[in-house]
Amino acid sequence: MADIKEINQIGWYLDNSYANLPETFFSKVKPTPVSSPRLVVLNEPLAEALGFSSKELKKEESTAVFGGNKLPEGTVPIAQAYAGHQFGHFTMLGDGRVILLGEQIAPSGERFDIQLKGSGRTPYSRGGDGRAALGPMLREYIISEAMQGLGIPTTRSLAVVTTGEEVMRETPLIGAILTRVAKSHIRVATFQYAAAGGTVHELKALADYTIKRHYKELEGCENLYLSFLKAVVERQASLIAKWMLVGFIHGVMNTDNMTISGETIDYGPCAFMDIYDPAAVFSSIDRQGRYAYSNQPTMGAWNLARFAETLLPLLHDDENEAVRLAQEAVSEFSQLYHNSWLSGMREKLGIFNEELQDKALVEDLLNMMYKYKADYTNTFLALSYDKPEDVSMWNTDEFNYWLVSWKDRLSRQAQAKDVCWELMRKSNPSVIPRNHRVEEAISAAENGDFSVMHKLLKVLTCPFSYSTEHAEYASLPPKTNKRYRTFCGT
Ligand code: AMP
Ligand code: MG
């Protein structure tokens, strides 16, 4: 292990507050060393924001930490326990291939979990090998950083190392470890774990810890746990509305993949849609379309109902009253989501004030996009830059009629036209991580060329600019009959 002086130079400043929770919530376990870790991507701006020296993080010493071969000063490595509903079925889970090194206290005073994903087996690995492959880890890196660029709360990616070892999936793949950063990894499923097998004392300890970490402003509220539930409902409503506004499909909204902090987590089978389609599904295992694009708000509310159930013993001594309070809190999701979505849609269309017919205006546009198979991102982009697109929808009477009513709508507000453009341009990204671009970057990287990925990341981190570089990434994938497919547990 490196000495303290050296580590301090790197910038490690770890606390381990989660490890002070009752022992049922975690297992102490160290990463399993790998043969020859090699740093392939480092997120320098994130590193600096966390208080690290990027220069030091590029050195062999730190590569050894990212590979799990060396432990940083101050770590109490653990794997977290959780349960969860996967596609509606309750299961005992836990970090099967992840080790939490601790919580880095950033210079801002904020606390961030630092996790190694793919760092070997843990007591929760079940049949898994505890490892991860390079492709999926790069995918998580690219999409999480794209989400950050889009202003959507998300876990972050600090680094990827290859391990020098192969992982066996359908074929042998290049082994890799992702260093993930999050406000915390406390999930709906962590509460389900506490409620399923733990005591009320343990459940309360978890709730108090989570409130202190993520909802400190609630401390002192009259019914603290009810306020907590409502605040989580609110954050998830806002988060899912943000996904919907950019055409993001999470793909695996199981309760173990829903954070209490309100950050998007788990970039396994997610994808952004090109053509607008409410039924869009990319995940190969989601055959029923449970997590289809337009089902995401319903599934969010379903998960929150599971969360509310876990809190019942804390909500009220009388069980019936507790159930009533929980139901009431979860039922607020629908309106909160709708308000958040509609206000986001108004911004996408340059609308500042509110009119009753706004929802119909948006729905008419979406229905036409569906009917004429228009690209979701590029339609809003074309409207924002007042550049008609050379695609079928733009040549129809019904769309031109819609354009007139939209422009009429814009004239019924005080703001001048250029102010409307400005609002639209900062609300409609010119680039999203389109599936064909992500695949292209990953496949080049798997063959040793990381330049394609770096070029892609450069535009994805500032998606609201519109340079010639961005224009290149706004182009659609070549037409194909094959449906794009994504995979879980890779
Ligand atoms: P996910 O589908 O990524 O949300 O993972 C579901 C569960 O499977 C989590 O508990 C993971 O930790 C676990 N898991 C996924 N991949 C592996 C693996 N290769 N080895 C062990 N556990 C895994
Ligand atoms: Mg997961």
CSV table of C-alpha atoms and ligand atoms in Angstrom, one decimal, residues 82 86 117 180 187 252 256-257 265-266, ligand 2:
chain,number,residue,atom,x,y,z
A,82,TYR,CA,-29.8,-5.1,-1.6
A,86,GLN,CA,-36.4,-7.6,-11.5
A,117,LYS,CA,-17.3,-2.2,-11.2
A,180,ARG,CA,-18.1,4.7,-11.0
A,187,ARG,CA,-31.5,2.2,-4.1
A,252,VAL,CA,-34.0,-2.0,-17.1
A,256,ASP,CA,-32.3,-2.2,-7.9
A,257,ASN,CA,-31.7,0.3,-10.6
A,265,ILE,CA,-28.0,4.4,-12.6
A,266,ASP,CA,-27.2,1.3,-14.6
B,2,MG,MG,-28.0,-2.8,-11.9
